[in-house]
Coordinates of C-alpha atoms in Angstrom, one line a residue:
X1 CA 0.0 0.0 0.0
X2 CA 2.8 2.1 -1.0
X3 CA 1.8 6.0 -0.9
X4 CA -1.6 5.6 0.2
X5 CA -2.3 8.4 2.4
X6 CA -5.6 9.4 4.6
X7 CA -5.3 13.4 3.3
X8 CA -5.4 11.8 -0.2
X9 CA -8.0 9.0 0.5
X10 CA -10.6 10.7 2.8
X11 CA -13.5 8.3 2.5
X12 CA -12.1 5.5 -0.1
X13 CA -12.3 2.2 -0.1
X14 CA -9.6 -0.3 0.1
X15 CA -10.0 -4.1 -0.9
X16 CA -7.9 -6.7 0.5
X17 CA -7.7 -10.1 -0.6
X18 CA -7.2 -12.8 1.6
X19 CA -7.7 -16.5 1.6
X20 CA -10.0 -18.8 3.9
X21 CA -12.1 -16.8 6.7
X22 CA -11.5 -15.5 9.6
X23 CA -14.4 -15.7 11.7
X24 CA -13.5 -12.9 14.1
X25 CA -12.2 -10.1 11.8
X26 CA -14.9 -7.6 12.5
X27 CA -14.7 -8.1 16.3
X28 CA -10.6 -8.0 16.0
X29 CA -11.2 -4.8 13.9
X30 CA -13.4 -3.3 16.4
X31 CA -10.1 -3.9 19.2
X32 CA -7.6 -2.4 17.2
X33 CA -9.2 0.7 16.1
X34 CA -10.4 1.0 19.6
X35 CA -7.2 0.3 21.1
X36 CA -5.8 3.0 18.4
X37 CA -8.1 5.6 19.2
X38 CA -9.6 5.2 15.4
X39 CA -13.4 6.0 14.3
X40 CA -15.3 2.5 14.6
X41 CA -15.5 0.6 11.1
X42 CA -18.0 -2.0 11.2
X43 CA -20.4 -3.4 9.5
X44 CA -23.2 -1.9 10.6
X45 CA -22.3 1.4 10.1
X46 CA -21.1 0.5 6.0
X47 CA -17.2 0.9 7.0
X48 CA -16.5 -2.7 6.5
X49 CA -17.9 -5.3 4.1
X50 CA -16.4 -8.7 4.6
X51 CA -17.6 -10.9 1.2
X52 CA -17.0 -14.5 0.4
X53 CA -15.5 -15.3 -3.4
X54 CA -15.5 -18.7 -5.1
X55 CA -19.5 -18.9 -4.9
X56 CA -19.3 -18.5 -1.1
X57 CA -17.3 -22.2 -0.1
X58 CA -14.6 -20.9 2.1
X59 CA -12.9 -22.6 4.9
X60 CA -12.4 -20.9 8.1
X61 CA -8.7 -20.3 8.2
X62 CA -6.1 -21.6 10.2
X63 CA -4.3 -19.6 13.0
X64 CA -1.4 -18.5 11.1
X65 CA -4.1 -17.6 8.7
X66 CA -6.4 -15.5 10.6
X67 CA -3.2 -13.4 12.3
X68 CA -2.6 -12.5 8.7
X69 CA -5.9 -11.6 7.7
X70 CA -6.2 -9.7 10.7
X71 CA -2.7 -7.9 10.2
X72 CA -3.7 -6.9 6.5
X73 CA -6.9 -5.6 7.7
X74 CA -5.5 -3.8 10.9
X75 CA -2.6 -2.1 8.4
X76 CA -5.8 -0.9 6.3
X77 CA -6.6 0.8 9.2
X78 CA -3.6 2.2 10.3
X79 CA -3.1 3.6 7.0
X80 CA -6.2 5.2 6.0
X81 CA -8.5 5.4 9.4
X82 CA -11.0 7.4 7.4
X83 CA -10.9 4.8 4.3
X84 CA -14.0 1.8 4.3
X85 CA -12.4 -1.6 4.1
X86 CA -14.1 -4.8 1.5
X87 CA -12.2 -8.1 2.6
X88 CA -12.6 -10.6 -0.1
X89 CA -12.2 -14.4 1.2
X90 CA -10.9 -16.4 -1.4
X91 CA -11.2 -20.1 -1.2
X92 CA -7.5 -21.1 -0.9
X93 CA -4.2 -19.6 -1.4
X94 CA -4.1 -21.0 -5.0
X95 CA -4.1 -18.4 -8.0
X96 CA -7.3 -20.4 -9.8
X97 CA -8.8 -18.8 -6.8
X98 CA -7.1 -15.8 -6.1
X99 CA -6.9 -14.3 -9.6
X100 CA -10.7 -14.3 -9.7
X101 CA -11.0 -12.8 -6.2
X102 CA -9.3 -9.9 -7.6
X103 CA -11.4 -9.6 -10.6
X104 CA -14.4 -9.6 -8.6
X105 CA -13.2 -7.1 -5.8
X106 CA -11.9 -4.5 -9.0
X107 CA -15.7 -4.7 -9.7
X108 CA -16.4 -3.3 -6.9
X109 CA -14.8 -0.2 -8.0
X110 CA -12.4 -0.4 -5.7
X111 CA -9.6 1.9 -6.2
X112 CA -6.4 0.3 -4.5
X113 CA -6.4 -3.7 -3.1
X114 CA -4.4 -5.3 -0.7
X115 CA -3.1 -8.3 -1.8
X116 CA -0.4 -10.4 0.4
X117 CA 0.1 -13.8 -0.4
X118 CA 2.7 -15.9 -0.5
X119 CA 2.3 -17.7 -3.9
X120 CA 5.0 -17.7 -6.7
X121 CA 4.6 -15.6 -9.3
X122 CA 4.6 -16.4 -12.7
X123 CA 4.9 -14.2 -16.5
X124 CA 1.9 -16.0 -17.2
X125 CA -0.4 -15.0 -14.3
X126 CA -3.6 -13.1 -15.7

């Protein structure tokens, strides 16, 4: 999320891709921004959207898992407190899963996403 800033990104919103689910994310959101002193960003009030790709079939993640998902989202935050957050769960960490993840947030209208995996990459990636 290289030179995102919140004077340049008042009310955007970012997209972050992650795979599997993390079942506490809004709850672990709430925390941290609390903890931070940041405005709340739930879902209730629109802030943060949490959406499941792959035709909704996504495993809850493991541990390692959700401490990244909540890191990514948590950085979001820290970034751009005044930006809404759309976390897309894809349904692994392969790219038949990922790539579309992204092709679906970016239809959002999203204008930056978060994306950090740990897949090779490849020339031939779409």
């Amino acid at each position: 999320m290289y030179g995102v800033t919140t004077s340049a990104l008042p009310t955007t919103t970012i997209g972050i891709i992650d795979w599997h689910q993390d079942p506490t994310v809004g709850s672990d959101l709430s925390v941290y921004r609390a903890k931070f002193g940041l405005p709340p960003c739930t879902v209730a009030s629109g802030c943060f959207t949490e959406l499941a790709a792959n035709d909704g079939k996504v495993a809850v993640a493991s541990k390692g898992e959700i401490g990244e998902i909540s890191l990514d989202v948590d950085a979001v935050s820290a970034i751009c407190p005044t930006c809404h957050i759309t976390l897309v769960d894809a349904a692994s960490g392969d790219t038949r899963d990922l790539f579309p993840a992204v092709q679906s947030l970016a239809a959002t209208g999203v204008q930056f996403i978060s994306m950090s995996w740990s897949v090779p990459e490849s020339s031939t990636a779409p």
